[in-house]
Coordinates of C-alpha atoms in Angstrom, one line a residue:
X1 CA 3.6 -110.9 66.8
X2 CA 4.4 -113.8 67.9
X3 CA 7.4 -116.0 66.1
X4 CA 8.3 -119.8 66.2
X5 CA 11.2 -121.3 65.0
X6 CA 10.6 -124.7 63.5
X7 CA 13.9 -127.1 63.3
X8 CA 14.5 -128.6 59.6
X9 CA 18.1 -129.9 59.9
X10 CA 21.0 -129.1 59.0
X11 CA 21.2 -131.0 56.1
X12 CA 18.8 -133.2 53.8
X13 CA 17.6 -135.7 55.8
X14 CA 19.3 -138.8 54.9
X15 CA 22.6 -137.3 54.2
X16 CA 25.3 -137.6 55.8
X17 CA 26.0 -134.4 58.1
X18 CA 28.7 -133.0 59.9
X19 CA 29.4 -134.8 63.0
X20 CA 29.5 -132.6 66.9
X21 CA 33.1 -133.1 68.4
X22 CA 34.4 -133.1 65.4
X23 CA 37.8 -131.3 64.2
X24 CA 35.7 -130.1 61.1
X25 CA 32.2 -129.3 63.0
X26 CA 32.6 -126.1 62.8
X27 CA 33.6 -125.3 58.9
X28 CA 32.2 -128.2 57.7
X29 CA 28.3 -127.7 59.4
X30 CA 28.0 -123.8 58.2
X31 CA 29.3 -124.6 54.8
X32 CA 26.0 -127.3 55.0
X33 CA 23.5 -125.9 56.7
X34 CA 24.8 -122.8 53.9
X35 CA 23.8 -125.2 51.7
X36 CA 20.8 -126.6 52.7
X37 CA 19.4 -123.3 53.3
X38 CA 19.9 -122.5 50.3
X39 CA 19.2 -125.6 48.7
X40 CA 15.8 -125.3 51.0
X41 CA 15.4 -120.7 49.0
X42 CA 15.8 -122.3 45.5
X43 CA 12.9 -124.7 45.9
X44 CA 10.5 -124.3 48.5
X45 CA 11.2 -119.9 47.7
X46 CA 8.8 -118.3 50.6
X47 CA 5.6 -116.8 49.5
X48 CA 5.2 -113.0 48.3
X49 CA 4.1 -111.3 51.7
X50 CA 4.8 -113.9 54.3
X51 CA 6.4 -113.7 56.8
X52 CA 8.7 -116.1 57.5
X53 CA 12.6 -116.9 56.4
X54 CA 14.9 -119.7 57.2
X55 CA 17.4 -119.2 59.5
X56 CA 21.0 -121.2 61.0
X57 CA 21.0 -121.5 64.7
X58 CA 23.2 -122.4 66.6
X59 CA 22.0 -124.9 69.5
X60 CA 23.8 -126.5 72.8
X61 CA 25.0 -129.5 72.8
X62 CA 26.9 -131.4 75.5
X63 CA 29.8 -131.7 73.0
X64 CA 29.4 -128.0 71.7
X65 CA 27.1 -126.6 69.7
X66 CA 25.6 -127.2 66.9
X67 CA 23.7 -125.9 63.8
X68 CA 20.9 -125.8 62.5
X69 CA 18.6 -124.9 59.4
X70 CA 15.3 -123.1 60.7
X71 CA 12.0 -122.4 59.2
X72 CA 10.9 -118.9 61.7
X73 CA 7.6 -117.5 61.6
X74 CA 4.9 -115.2 62.2
X75 CA 2.4 -118.1 64.0
X76 CA -0.6 -115.1 63.4
X77 CA 0.3 -115.6 60.2
X78 CA -1.7 -118.6 58.3
X79 CA 0.7 -117.9 54.3
X80 CA 3.9 -118.3 57.0
X81 CA 2.0 -120.9 59.3
X82 CA 1.1 -123.0 56.3
X83 CA 5.0 -122.0 54.8
X84 CA 6.9 -123.3 57.5
X85 CA 4.5 -126.8 57.9
X86 CA 4.9 -127.9 54.1
X87 CA 8.9 -126.7 54.6
X88 CA 8.6 -129.4 56.8
X89 CA 6.6 -132.2 55.6
X90 CA 8.4 -131.1 52.5
X91 CA 11.7 -130.7 53.1
X92 CA 14.5 -133.3 50.4
X93 CA 15.6 -135.9 51.5
X94 CA 18.3 -135.5 49.5
X95 CA 21.2 -132.5 48.1
X96 CA 19.6 -131.9 44.5
X97 CA 22.5 -131.4 42.2
X98 CA 23.5 -127.9 42.5
X99 CA 23.9 -128.4 46.0
X100 CA 26.0 -131.0 45.8
X101 CA 28.2 -129.6 43.2
X102 CA 28.2 -126.9 45.7
X103 CA 29.6 -128.8 48.2
X104 CA 32.7 -130.1 45.9
X105 CA 33.4 -126.7 44.5
X106 CA 33.4 -125.1 48.4
X107 CA 35.6 -128.3 49.4
X108 CA 38.0 -127.0 46.1
X109 CA 37.9 -124.2 46.6
X110 CA 38.6 -124.3 51.2
X111 CA 41.7 -126.6 49.7
X112 CA 43.1 -124.2 47.4
X113 CA 43.3 -121.2 50.0
X114 CA 44.3 -123.9 52.2
X115 CA 47.1 -124.2 50.0
X116 CA 48.1 -120.5 49.5
X117 CA 48.0 -119.3 53.2
X118 CA 51.6 -122.8 53.6
X119 CA 52.6 -120.6 50.6
X120 CA 51.7 -124.2 48.5
X121 CA 51.0 -122.0 45.2
X122 CA 50.1 -118.4 45.0
X123 CA 46.8 -117.1 44.9
X124 CA 47.8 -116.4 40.9
X125 CA 47.7 -120.2 40.3
X126 CA 44.3 -121.3 41.7
X127 CA 41.9 -121.4 39.0
X128 CA 40.2 -118.7 37.3
X129 CA 36.8 -120.8 38.6
X130 CA 38.1 -120.4 42.2
X131 CA 39.4 -116.4 42.4
X132 CA 36.7 -114.6 43.1
X133 CA 34.3 -117.1 46.4
X134 CA 31.6 -117.0 45.1
X135 CA 29.2 -119.9 44.1
X136 CA 28.8 -120.1 40.6
X137 CA 24.9 -119.2 38.8
X138 CA 23.9 -122.8 37.8
X139 CA 21.7 -123.8 36.0
X140 CA 18.7 -125.6 37.7
X141 CA 17.8 -127.1 35.1
X142 CA 20.8 -129.8 34.6
X143 CA 21.4 -132.9 36.4
X144 CA 25.0 -133.2 38.6
X145 CA 26.2 -134.8 35.0
X146 CA 26.1 -131.6 33.5
X147 CA 27.3 -129.0 36.2
X148 CA 30.8 -131.1 35.9
X149 CA 30.5 -130.6 31.9
X150 CA 29.9 -126.9 32.1
X151 CA 31.2 -126.0 34.8
X152 CA 35.0 -127.8 35.3
X153 CA 35.6 -128.7 39.0
X154 CA 39.4 -128.4 39.6
X155 CA 41.1 -131.1 41.4
X156 CA 44.4 -131.7 43.6
X157 CA 46.5 -133.9 42.6

């Protein structure tokens, strides 16, 4: 069956994305695409028995490779084709509350891990909520403020 790839983007269209060529591009774009993919899967789940799925792909660019979230679908499957085009036309413009929380959470985790690598703190000093490295399971009905209150984030001094 012929597989098609449709680019959705690296982040929601009204959000700032990591810029190719910047020193932090690799880490930041990987994190952004991972969370954008999670958000799309949460908001637009792939229908059952549908030959489609979300993937993160890299593409060549004059200043290096860039990555985007894409939908891969079988164009002979009308449900998969419909899903891909519906996703493209209904892609969220902004991060939802869960994705915004997760972005900050992963940034904090990187700060903590960097401090451990530099010997500025020990692994035992990392707050318990960050020790596993796994994003917390967040309730979908909460606002960003409610998520912060229910799942406090560690902030560096």
